[in-house]
């Protein structure tokens, strides 16, 4: 397509090295949509006749259908999706096709295609995040009264409702969705018309193109518009961070499914056996998700590294944005889908979580709070309960079985009602501040999330 100034063909090896059609073919719908909008602007500027525009639209639509159905033949000689489509179009419809690339470069064309693609994927990933949130809320609701120990340093800390633990992930995923929505603002800017780097002497109505493609704004610096990929990096960061959250949840699920915890059992559909050890049931989905998060980070690093040394403006290095982007998108999409499926089918062993949560030491802080409410300074209370803990460990007598006189020998502030503190239900009920896991708070939170996650009726439809 640039044969004018060249005497020799590109070497086979260079063709293999430089082709991107093997992966950027997935941009075809966006490329075609962008070309039709561009052709419409060319017609408005008097470059194309109405008849030529019709030919182009028909030709492109036909190509789109062929790619959809798998009958279109791609050629690596034509390097990328842009040239594959333009070449076949021109071969089929002649001069009208040859006019399509007027006032356009592959540089602004690919920038547009990626923006259209990212925009669509933001919606796809967001709806998958929502699905997983719904699955988590569903599981939390089903086990609303289940109590588990809350951990710090993976040591038992204080009792919480299992639902509170799951809702923590619902919060994280909500911020992931918010990050995507924010990133979308910067994706959603129309770059076409920036040309190779300096616009064009043939001036097209960029706002018309933006309107046709549903962009609320156009880019305002042609050099920036064709060379920057910060919106891709942002999207890949948002994906990587969603991966972090999934990976943490994976780690929890892996621990919970172990014999040591025994808090949950995963469905056979989401576990695998061992080829050697017949008793094994492995939480592979969670392990794979934890593992694949590494790829999400790697993909982000790969793009950032590609971008960091580029002089203005377009450099072919930029073609390296696509494979990591596509991989991150494919990875997060399936991870979110499979996780939602796994959470829905996960069984919670409430007896096991309750047994673990009945560890009396989980109420040590509540005992200290008891003293505080009787005017003992917290630091002294902390020390007293520390000594009581040591006493309990040494004698093997649990908090609720220690006689009142013994309590009083540690602090005179103890009275008969101390035993009322030593109950998980009381402990949970007392945690009623905003954001704390009292049962009434959790009921309210579950209701809130269910309302928020309800699929909204499309406002566009009349
Ligand atoms: N396949 C190329 C890419 O992904 C399209 C842009 C090519 N532009 C160029 N000047 N060679 O970046």
Tab-separated table of C-alpha atoms and ligand atoms in Angstrom:
chain	number	residue	atom	x	y	z
A	1	UNK	CA	0.000	0.000	0.000
A	2	UNK	CA	3.053	2.217	0.031
A	3	UNK	CA	4.585	0.681	-3.120
A	4	UNK	CA	5.233	4.094	-4.774
A	5	UNK	CA	8.684	4.753	-3.352
A	6	UNK	CA	9.860	1.146	-2.914
A	7	UNK	CA	11.735	-1.031	-5.363
A	8	UNK	CA	11.941	-4.236	-3.340
A	9	UNK	CA	9.295	-6.191	-1.470
A	10	UNK	CA	9.488	-6.480	2.309
A	11	UNK	CA	11.416	-9.627	3.251
A	12	UNK	CA	9.370	-12.605	4.396
A	13	UNK	CA	11.013	-12.454	7.754
A	14	UNK	CA	10.161	-8.783	8.213
A	15	UNK	CA	6.586	-9.493	7.205
A	16	UNK	CA	6.382	-12.178	9.853
A	17	UNK	CA	8.044	-9.914	12.368
A	18	UNK	CA	5.854	-6.916	11.745
A	19	UNK	CA	2.440	-8.347	11.025
A	20	UNK	CA	-0.264	-7.712	13.559
A	21	UNK	CA	-3.223	-9.152	11.652
A	22	UNK	CA	-2.903	-12.419	13.574
A	23	UNK	CA	-4.160	-10.569	16.655
A	24	UNK	CA	-5.500	-7.151	15.646
A	25	UNK	CA	-8.152	-8.742	13.433
A	26	UNK	CA	-10.339	-8.580	16.503
A	27	UNK	CA	-10.616	-4.808	15.924
A	28	UNK	CA	-12.492	-5.339	12.642
A	29	UNK	CA	-15.911	-4.184	13.804
A	30	UNK	CA	-14.450	-1.026	15.246
A	31	UNK	CA	-12.296	-0.431	12.192
A	32	UNK	CA	-15.304	-0.743	9.914
A	33	UNK	CA	-17.491	1.428	12.091
A	34	UNK	CA	-14.763	4.083	12.136
A	35	UNK	CA	-14.306	3.881	8.362
A	36	UNK	CA	-18.002	4.375	7.720
A	37	UNK	CA	-18.034	7.469	9.946
A	38	UNK	CA	-14.897	8.743	8.209
A	39	UNK	CA	-16.448	8.150	4.779
A	40	UNK	CA	-19.531	10.054	5.894
A	41	UNK	CA	-17.314	13.025	6.801
A	42	UNK	CA	-15.539	12.714	3.427
A	43	UNK	CA	-18.902	12.883	1.713
A	44	UNK	CA	-19.885	15.939	3.781
A	45	UNK	CA	-16.634	17.601	2.668
A	46	UNK	CA	-17.366	16.863	-0.983
A	47	UNK	CA	-14.507	14.324	-1.377
A	48	UNK	CA	-16.892	11.421	-1.942
A	49	UNK	CA	-20.125	11.424	-3.924
A	50	UNK	CA	-23.289	10.041	-2.411
A	51	UNK	CA	-22.983	7.006	-4.684
A	52	UNK	CA	-19.392	6.393	-3.585
A	53	UNK	CA	-20.398	6.584	0.053
A	54	UNK	CA	-23.098	3.992	-0.531
A	55	UNK	CA	-20.591	1.706	-2.254
A	56	UNK	CA	-18.150	2.041	0.621
A	57	UNK	CA	-20.799	1.355	3.243
A	58	UNK	CA	-22.088	-1.681	1.398
A	59	UNK	CA	-18.601	-2.989	0.742
A	60	UNK	CA	-17.564	-2.582	4.365
A	61	UNK	CA	-20.744	-4.136	5.692
A	62	UNK	CA	-20.197	-7.134	3.451
A	63	UNK	CA	-16.626	-7.503	4.699
A	64	UNK	CA	-17.861	-7.297	8.278
A	65	UNK	CA	-20.328	-10.101	7.679
A	66	UNK	CA	-17.629	-12.225	6.079
A	67	UNK	CA	-15.303	-11.720	9.034
A	68	UNK	CA	-18.188	-12.489	11.403
A	69	UNK	CA	-18.828	-15.771	9.640
A	70	UNK	CA	-15.174	-16.667	9.228
A	71	UNK	CA	-15.130	-16.621	5.429
A	72	UNK	CA	-12.946	-13.533	5.010
A	73	UNK	CA	-9.384	-14.307	4.040
A	74	UNK	CA	-6.790	-12.331	5.944
A	75	UNK	CA	-3.321	-11.893	4.530
A	76	UNK	CA	-0.178	-11.318	6.573
A	77	UNK	CA	1.297	-9.484	3.575
A	78	UNK	CA	-1.278	-6.803	4.286
A	79	UNK	CA	0.172	-6.486	7.778
A	80	UNK	CA	-2.756	-5.343	9.877
A	81	UNK	CA	-6.523	-5.165	10.087
A	82	UNK	CA	-6.656	-1.667	8.590
A	83	UNK	CA	-4.853	-2.617	5.387
A	84	UNK	CA	-6.549	-5.985	5.075
A	85	UNK	CA	-9.947	-4.360	5.020
A	86	UNK	CA	-9.009	-1.400	2.824
A	87	UNK	CA	-7.249	-3.598	0.275
A	88	UNK	CA	-10.144	-5.996	-0.183
A	89	UNK	CA	-12.658	-3.142	-0.257
A	90	UNK	CA	-10.729	-1.348	-2.985
A	91	UNK	CA	-10.244	-4.542	-4.944
A	92	UNK	CA	-14.005	-5.016	-4.881
A	93	UNK	CA	-15.390	-1.510	-5.401
A	94	UNK	CA	-12.524	0.266	-7.178
A	95	UNK	CA	-11.829	4.048	-6.975
A	96	UNK	CA	-14.375	4.737	-4.228
A	97	UNK	CA	-12.396	2.368	-2.002
A	98	UNK	CA	-9.160	4.059	-2.986
A	99	UNK	CA	-10.554	7.372	-1.759
A	100	UNK	CA	-11.428	6.102	1.725
A	101	UNK	CA	-8.027	6.770	3.253
A	102	UNK	CA	-8.137	10.484	2.272
A	103	UNK	CA	-7.188	12.722	5.220
A	104	UNK	CA	-6.588	9.705	7.406
A	105	UNK	CA	-3.536	7.765	8.529
A	106	UNK	CA	-3.344	4.378	10.112
A	107	UNK	CA	-2.030	6.302	13.099
A	108	UNK	CA	-5.302	8.055	13.864
A	109	UNK	CA	-7.231	5.065	12.540
A	110	UNK	CA	-5.670	2.643	15.004
A	111	UNK	CA	-5.997	5.158	17.842
A	112	UNK	CA	-9.705	5.337	17.082
A	113	UNK	CA	-10.111	1.570	16.815
A	114	UNK	CA	-8.449	0.950	20.155
A	115	UNK	CA	-10.566	3.593	21.842
A	116	UNK	CA	-13.728	2.039	20.437
A	117	UNK	CA	-12.541	-1.387	21.510
A	118	UNK	CA	-11.580	-0.276	25.033
A	119	UNK	CA	-14.891	1.513	25.411
A	120	UNK	CA	-16.798	-1.646	24.596
A	121	UNK	CA	-14.626	-3.746	26.880
A	122	UNK	CA	-15.126	-1.367	29.793
A	123	UNK	CA	-18.835	-2.175	29.564
A	124	UNK	CA	-18.144	-5.894	29.272
A	125	UNK	CA	-15.824	-5.990	32.271
A	126	UNK	CA	-18.126	-3.771	34.324
A	127	UNK	CA	-21.086	-6.060	33.812
A	128	UNK	CA	-18.931	-9.024	34.832
A	129	UNK	CA	-17.777	-7.208	37.958
A	130	UNK	CA	-21.451	-6.597	38.737
A	131	UNK	CA	-22.242	-10.274	38.260
A	132	UNK	CA	-19.575	-11.310	40.698
A	133	UNK	CA	-20.819	-8.727	43.187
A	134	UNK	CA	-24.296	-10.191	42.838
A	135	UNK	CA	-22.935	-13.697	43.426
A	136	UNK	CA	-21.083	-12.542	46.558
A	137	UNK	CA	-24.108	-10.709	47.911
A	138	UNK	CA	-26.211	-13.820	47.224
A	139	UNK	CA	-23.804	-16.034	49.144
A	140	UNK	CA	-23.616	-13.501	51.986
A	141	UNK	CA	-27.399	-13.372	52.178
A	142	UNK	CA	-27.705	-17.134	52.216
A	143	UNK	CA	-25.355	-17.324	55.185
A	144	UNK	CA	-26.421	-14.158	56.928
A	145	UNK	CA	-25.982	-15.496	60.420
A	146	UNK	CA	-22.732	-17.381	59.841
A	147	UNK	CA	-19.955	-16.159	62.110
A	148	UNK	CA	-16.250	-16.501	61.381
A	149	UNK	CA	-13.127	-15.319	63.074
A	150	UNK	CA	-11.773	-12.165	61.469
A	151	UNK	CA	-8.002	-12.407	61.021
A	152	UNK	CA	-5.046	-10.110	61.126
A	153	UNK	CA	-1.614	-11.591	60.391
A	154	UNK	CA	-3.643	-14.739	59.663
A	155	UNK	CA	-4.102	-15.024	63.445
A	156	UNK	CA	-7.614	-15.073	64.845
A	157	UNK	CA	-8.577	-11.548	65.851
A	158	UNK	CA	-12.230	-10.804	66.495
A	159	UNK	CA	-15.494	-12.426	65.452
A	160	UNK	CA	-17.242	-11.084	62.350
A	161	UNK	CA	-20.159	-12.159	60.260
A	162	UNK	CA	-19.140	-14.173	57.234
A	163	UNK	CA	-21.334	-11.825	55.213
A	164	UNK	CA	-19.201	-8.877	56.351
A	165	UNK	CA	-16.122	-10.623	55.010
A	166	UNK	CA	-17.769	-11.227	51.630
A	167	UNK	CA	-19.151	-7.700	51.481
A	168	UNK	CA	-15.596	-6.400	51.845
A	169	UNK	CA	-14.960	-7.866	48.383
A	170	UNK	CA	-18.185	-6.378	47.082
A	171	UNK	CA	-16.794	-2.984	48.114
A	172	UNK	CA	-13.487	-3.631	46.356
A	173	UNK	CA	-15.209	-4.700	43.160
A	174	UNK	CA	-17.366	-1.611	43.367
A	175	UNK	CA	-14.289	0.591	43.364
A	176	UNK	CA	-12.974	-1.423	40.419
A	177	UNK	CA	-16.133	-0.593	38.515
A	178	UNK	CA	-15.834	3.063	39.534
A	179	UNK	CA	-12.237	3.107	38.299
A	180	UNK	CA	-13.356	1.738	34.946
A	181	UNK	CA	-16.086	4.363	34.721
A	182	UNK	CA	-13.539	7.066	35.410
A	183	UNK	CA	-11.073	5.676	32.913
A	184	UNK	CA	-13.857	5.618	30.337
A	185	UNK	CA	-13.970	9.432	30.425
A	186	UNK	CA	-10.465	9.539	28.985
A	187	UNK	CA	-11.008	6.646	26.573
A	188	UNK	CA	-14.118	8.280	25.227
A	189	UNK	CA	-12.445	11.024	23.147
A	190	UNK	CA	-12.413	10.870	19.361
A	191	UNK	CA	-8.944	11.011	17.747
A	192	UNK	CA	-9.753	10.654	14.023
A	193	UNK	CA	-8.725	13.690	12.000
A	194	UNK	CA	-5.339	13.824	13.702
A	195	UNK	CA	-3.891	12.197	10.564
A	196	UNK	CA	-0.371	10.843	10.694
A	197	UNK	CA	0.551	13.476	13.300
A	198	UNK	CA	-0.415	16.927	12.021
A	199	UNK	CA	-4.018	16.700	10.932
A	200	UNK	CA	-4.642	17.283	7.241
A	201	UNK	CA	-4.929	20.057	4.684
A	202	UNK	CA	-8.236	18.436	3.834
A	203	UNK	CA	-10.308	19.567	6.754
A	204	UNK	CA	-13.095	17.241	7.840
A	205	UNK	CA	-15.881	17.805	10.333
A	206	UNK	CA	-14.440	15.977	13.324
A	207	UNK	CA	-17.420	16.751	15.471
A	208	UNK	CA	-19.655	15.023	12.951
A	209	UNK	CA	-17.442	11.925	13.140
A	210	UNK	CA	-17.562	12.063	16.940
A	211	UNK	CA	-21.327	12.287	16.850
A	212	UNK	CA	-21.629	9.356	14.468
A	213	UNK	CA	-19.426	7.271	16.718
A	214	UNK	CA	-21.073	8.395	19.929
A	215	UNK	CA	-18.075	10.234	21.391
A	216	UNK	CA	-18.841	13.181	23.672
A	217	UNK	CA	-15.572	14.951	22.761
A	218	UNK	CA	-12.755	15.135	20.214
A	219	UNK	CA	-9.022	15.195	20.932
A	220	UNK	CA	-7.464	18.639	20.751
A	221	UNK	CA	-3.818	17.933	19.913
A	222	UNK	CA	-3.092	15.769	16.892
A	223	UNK	CA	0.411	14.799	18.041
A	224	UNK	CA	-0.825	13.686	21.431
A	225	UNK	CA	-3.860	11.939	19.983
A	226	UNK	CA	-1.962	9.550	17.745
A	227	UNK	CA	0.968	8.806	20.011
A	228	UNK	CA	-0.407	8.431	23.485
A	229	UNK	CA	-1.792	5.267	24.952
A	230	UNK	CA	-2.246	6.424	28.504
A	231	UNK	CA	-5.896	5.446	28.396
A	232	UNK	CA	-4.832	1.878	27.565
A	233	UNK	CA	-2.382	1.881	30.473
A	234	UNK	CA	-5.103	3.167	32.773
A	235	UNK	CA	-7.488	0.476	31.669
A	236	UNK	CA	-4.817	-2.160	32.155
A	237	UNK	CA	-4.113	-0.796	35.626
A	238	UNK	CA	-7.802	-0.920	36.519
A	239	UNK	CA	-7.846	-4.523	35.297
A	240	UNK	CA	-4.662	-5.378	37.198
A	241	UNK	CA	-6.123	-3.985	40.403
A	242	UNK	CA	-9.370	-5.907	39.904
A	243	UNK	CA	-7.034	-8.900	39.511
A	244	UNK	CA	-5.434	-8.050	42.849
A	245	UNK	CA	-8.841	-8.184	44.483
A	246	UNK	CA	-9.701	-11.474	42.823
A	247	UNK	CA	-6.348	-12.845	43.855
A	248	UNK	CA	-6.952	-11.924	47.493
A	249	UNK	CA	-10.363	-13.543	47.363
A	250	UNK	CA	-8.687	-16.583	45.793
A	251	UNK	CA	-6.315	-16.801	48.698
A	252	UNK	CA	-9.215	-16.684	51.167
A	253	UNK	CA	-11.106	-19.365	49.275
A	254	UNK	CA	-8.011	-21.572	49.134
A	255	UNK	CA	-7.552	-21.269	52.887
A	256	UNK	CA	-11.235	-21.775	53.606
A	257	UNK	CA	-11.377	-24.897	51.460
A	258	UNK	CA	-8.402	-26.493	53.225
A	259	UNK	CA	-8.923	-29.240	55.807
A	260	UNK	CA	-7.298	-26.940	58.377
A	261	UNK	CA	-10.085	-24.366	58.001
A	262	UNK	CA	-12.900	-26.402	56.490
A	263	UNK	CA	-15.087	-23.286	56.201
A	264	UNK	CA	-16.288	-23.928	52.652
A	265	UNK	CA	-16.534	-26.726	50.211
A	266	UNK	CA	-16.318	-26.021	46.525
A	267	UNK	CA	-18.420	-27.743	43.933
A	268	UNK	CA	-16.879	-30.646	42.026
A	269	UNK	CA	-17.475	-28.524	38.956
A	270	UNK	CA	-14.911	-26.002	40.158
A	271	UNK	CA	-12.228	-28.257	41.561
A	272	UNK	CA	-9.902	-30.905	40.215
A	273	UNK	CA	-8.504	-34.123	41.553
A	274	UNK	CA	-4.963	-35.344	41.745
A	275	UNK	CA	-3.600	-37.931	39.333
A	276	UNK	CA	-1.743	-39.529	42.228
A	277	UNK	CA	-3.584	-38.794	45.474
A	278	UNK	CA	-7.152	-40.081	45.233
A	279	UNK	CA	-8.474	-38.079	48.177
A	280	UNK	CA	-7.580	-34.667	46.737
A	281	UNK	CA	-9.999	-31.954	45.716
A	282	UNK	CA	-8.060	-28.931	44.642
A	283	UNK	CA	-9.277	-25.332	44.415
A	284	UNK	CA	-7.728	-24.810	40.970
A	285	UNK	CA	-10.005	-21.956	39.919
A	286	UNK	CA	-8.828	-19.837	42.817
A	287	UNK	CA	-5.208	-20.877	42.319
A	288	UNK	CA	-5.317	-20.086	38.605
A	289	UNK	CA	-6.863	-16.719	39.287
A	290	UNK	CA	-4.175	-15.924	41.828
A	291	UNK	CA	-1.609	-17.049	39.263
A	292	UNK	CA	-3.076	-15.185	36.330
A	293	UNK	CA	-2.979	-11.948	38.277
A	294	UNK	CA	0.754	-12.053	37.605
A	295	UNK	CA	0.011	-11.820	33.898
A	296	UNK	CA	-2.184	-8.795	34.441
A	297	UNK	CA	0.684	-7.029	36.209
A	298	UNK	CA	3.132	-8.164	33.537
A	299	UNK	CA	0.917	-6.854	30.766
A	300	UNK	CA	0.655	-3.471	32.446
A	301	UNK	CA	4.432	-3.296	32.952
A	302	UNK	CA	4.960	-4.306	29.354
A	303	UNK	CA	2.899	-1.383	28.056
A	304	UNK	CA	4.366	1.159	30.468
A	305	UNK	CA	7.847	0.070	29.418
A	306	UNK	CA	6.932	0.297	25.738
A	307	UNK	CA	5.680	3.857	26.197
A	308	UNK	CA	8.421	5.282	28.367
A	309	UNK	CA	11.110	5.883	25.775
A	310	UNK	CA	9.082	6.967	22.774
A	311	UNK	CA	9.920	10.265	21.126
A	312	UNK	CA	6.964	12.097	19.673
A	313	UNK	CA	4.934	10.993	17.822
A	314	UNK	CA	3.900	7.612	16.369
A	315	UNK	CA	6.501	4.890	16.561
A	316	UNK	CA	5.961	1.327	15.527
A	317	UNK	CA	6.638	0.269	19.101
A	318	UNK	CA	3.038	1.287	19.720
A	319	UNK	CA	1.842	-1.798	17.888
A	320	UNK	CA	3.056	-3.673	20.966
A	321	UNK	CA	0.189	-2.238	22.986
A	322	UNK	CA	-2.306	-4.727	21.630
A	323	UNK	CA	-1.272	-8.194	22.712
A	324	UNK	CA	-0.916	-7.285	26.402
A	325	UNK	CA	-4.177	-5.337	26.276
A	326	UNK	CA	-6.059	-8.187	24.635
A	327	UNK	CA	-4.567	-10.689	27.042
A	328	UNK	CA	-5.535	-8.629	30.088
A	329	UNK	CA	-9.062	-8.252	28.810
A	330	UNK	CA	-9.487	-11.932	27.964
A	331	UNK	CA	-7.991	-12.934	31.302
A	332	UNK	CA	-10.099	-10.695	33.521
A	333	UNK	CA	-13.303	-11.472	31.649
A	334	UNK	CA	-13.071	-15.220	32.121
A	335	UNK	CA	-11.704	-14.887	35.664
A	336	UNK	CA	-14.722	-12.818	36.699
A	337	UNK	CA	-17.111	-15.225	35.001
A	338	UNK	CA	-15.636	-18.346	36.530
A	339	UNK	CA	-15.409	-16.760	39.961
A	340	UNK	CA	-19.078	-15.801	39.948
A	341	UNK	CA	-19.958	-19.362	39.008
A	342	UNK	CA	-17.741	-20.771	41.750
A	343	UNK	CA	-19.087	-18.471	44.472
A	344	UNK	CA	-22.689	-19.338	43.598
A	345	UNK	CA	-21.964	-23.052	43.963
A	346	UNK	CA	-19.783	-22.745	47.076
A	347	UNK	CA	-21.152	-24.385	50.251
A	348	UNK	CA	-20.414	-22.766	53.590
A	349	UNK	CA	-19.950	-24.996	56.603
A	350	UNK	CA	-21.522	-22.769	59.251
A	351	UNK	CA	-20.838	-25.256	62.047
A	352	UNK	CA	-17.120	-25.116	61.271
A	353	UNK	CA	-17.019	-21.330	61.036
A	354	UNK	CA	-18.952	-21.074	64.322
A	355	UNK	CA	-16.625	-23.526	66.053
A	356	UNK	CA	-13.650	-21.430	64.974
A	357	UNK	CA	-15.402	-18.202	65.933
A	358	UNK	CA	-16.177	-19.579	69.397
A	359	UNK	CA	-12.534	-19.381	70.342
A	360	UNK	CA	-12.863	-17.401	73.605
A	361	UNK	CA	-9.720	-15.405	72.895
A	362	UNK	CA	-11.604	-13.675	70.075
A	363	UNK	CA	-13.422	-11.791	72.817
A	364	UNK	CA	-10.293	-10.557	74.599
A	365	UNK	CA	-10.738	-7.071	73.137
A	366	UNK	CA	-14.366	-7.052	74.248
A	367	UNK	CA	-13.208	-7.830	77.775
A	368	UNK	CA	-10.828	-4.897	77.641
A	369	UNK	CA	-13.675	-2.711	76.371
A	370	UNK	CA	-15.734	-3.945	79.358
A	371	UNK	CA	-13.130	-2.525	81.716
A	372	UNK	CA	-12.923	0.709	79.723
A	373	UNK	CA	-16.658	1.145	80.182
A	374	UNK	CA	-15.918	0.890	83.944
A	375	UNK	CA	-13.459	3.781	83.747
A	376	UNK	CA	-10.271	1.716	83.487
A	377	UNK	CA	-7.851	3.434	81.049
A	378	UNK	CA	-7.562	1.331	77.873
A	379	UNK	CA	-3.810	0.732	78.221
A	380	UNK	CA	-4.305	-0.680	81.759
A	381	UNK	CA	-7.302	-2.712	80.581
A	382	UNK	CA	-5.195	-4.126	77.747
A	383	UNK	CA	-2.545	-5.198	80.225
A	384	UNK	CA	-5.071	-6.789	82.608
A	385	UNK	CA	-6.617	-8.824	79.775
A	386	UNK	CA	-3.150	-9.786	78.614
A	387	UNK	CA	-2.465	-11.212	82.067
A	388	UNK	CA	-5.845	-12.955	82.097
A	389	UNK	CA	-5.019	-14.479	78.707
A	390	UNK	CA	-1.730	-15.796	80.054
A	391	UNK	CA	-3.624	-17.193	83.066
A	392	UNK	CA	-6.154	-18.873	80.788
A	393	UNK	CA	-3.423	-20.368	78.601
A	394	UNK	CA	-1.475	-21.606	81.627
A	395	UNK	CA	-4.438	-23.140	83.458
A	396	UNK	CA	-6.403	-24.227	80.412
A	397	UNK	CA	-9.497	-22.505	81.825
A	398	UNK	CA	-11.459	-20.562	79.220
A	399	UNK	CA	-12.581	-16.963	79.900
A	400	UNK	CA	-16.171	-17.939	80.590
A	401	UNK	CA	-15.108	-20.562	83.167
A	402	UNK	CA	-12.799	-18.345	85.193
A	403	UNK	CA	-14.501	-17.611	88.558
A	404	UNK	CA	-15.432	-14.027	89.385
A	405	UNK	CA	-12.990	-13.891	92.347
A	406	UNK	CA	-10.159	-14.690	89.991
A	407	UNK	CA	-11.327	-11.952	87.601
A	408	UNK	CA	-11.433	-9.577	90.539
A	409	UNK	CA	-7.931	-10.533	91.584
A	410	UNK	CA	-6.799	-9.102	88.216
A	411	UNK	CA	-8.968	-5.997	88.451
A	412	UNK	CA	-11.500	-4.834	91.006
A	413	UNK	CA	-13.561	-3.352	88.188
A	414	UNK	CA	-14.849	-6.806	87.218
A	415	UNK	CA	-18.381	-7.676	88.298
A	416	UNK	CA	-20.869	-10.477	87.744
A	417	UNK	CA	-22.017	-9.034	84.407
A	418	UNK	CA	-18.598	-9.731	82.871
A	419	UNK	CA	-19.904	-13.121	81.724
A	420	UNK	CA	-22.472	-11.403	79.551
A	421	UNK	CA	-19.653	-9.991	77.421
A	422	UNK	CA	-18.357	-13.482	76.766
A	423	UNK	CA	-20.797	-14.335	74.050
A	424	UNK	CA	-20.253	-14.086	70.299
A	425	UNK	CA	-23.768	-12.880	69.592
A	426	UNK	CA	-23.448	-10.102	72.152
A	427	UNK	CA	-20.044	-9.226	70.754
A	428	UNK	CA	-21.436	-8.894	67.230
A	429	UNK	CA	-24.532	-6.981	68.249
A	430	UNK	CA	-22.385	-4.470	70.095
A	431	UNK	CA	-20.433	-3.623	66.937
A	432	UNK	CA	-23.033	-1.279	65.581
A	433	UNK	CA	-20.972	1.710	64.499
A	434	UNK	CA	-20.969	2.630	60.808
A	435	UNK	CA	-19.049	0.008	58.854
A	436	UNK	CA	-18.877	-2.496	61.721
A	437	UNK	CA	-20.312	-6.028	61.478
A	438	UNK	CA	-23.390	-5.947	63.720
A	439	UNK	CA	-26.179	-8.144	62.342
A	440	UNK	CA	-28.468	-5.160	61.860
A	441	UNK	CA	-25.759	-3.300	59.939
A	442	UNK	CA	-25.204	-6.318	57.723
A	443	UNK	CA	-28.904	-6.671	57.010
A	444	UNK	CA	-28.982	-3.028	55.969
A	445	UNK	CA	-25.839	-3.369	53.850
A	446	UNK	CA	-27.182	-6.456	52.095
A	447	UNK	CA	-30.376	-4.610	51.294
A	448	UNK	CA	-28.413	-1.638	50.005
A	449	UNK	CA	-26.227	-3.745	47.738
A	450	UNK	CA	-29.156	-5.698	46.396
A	451	UNK	CA	-30.880	-2.484	45.459
A	452	UNK	CA	-27.716	-1.007	43.948
A	453	UNK	CA	-26.896	-4.099	41.940
A	454	UNK	CA	-30.331	-4.510	40.478
A	455	UNK	CA	-30.066	-4.369	36.698
A	456	UNK	CA	-31.282	-0.938	35.699
A	457	UNK	CA	-33.951	-0.723	33.026
A	458	UNK	CA	-32.261	0.824	29.977
A	459	UNK	CA	-32.986	4.554	30.031
A	460	UNK	CA	-32.498	4.796	26.270
A	461	UNK	CA	-35.474	2.636	25.456
A	462	UNK	CA	-38.721	4.519	25.291
B	1	LIG	N1	-0.653	-1.854	13.030
B	1	LIG	C1	-0.230	-0.553	13.395
B	1	LIG	C2	-0.320	-0.393	14.913
B	1	LIG	O1	-0.918	-1.159	15.514
B	1	LIG	C3	-1.085	0.481	12.741
B	1	LIG	C4	-0.433	1.807	12.600
B	1	LIG	C5	0.674	1.716	11.623
B	1	LIG	N2	1.241	2.991	11.361
B	1	LIG	C6	2.406	3.145	10.790
B	1	LIG	N3	2.836	4.346	10.621
B	1	LIG	N4	3.149	2.127	10.383
B	1	LIG	O2	0.237	0.503	15.494
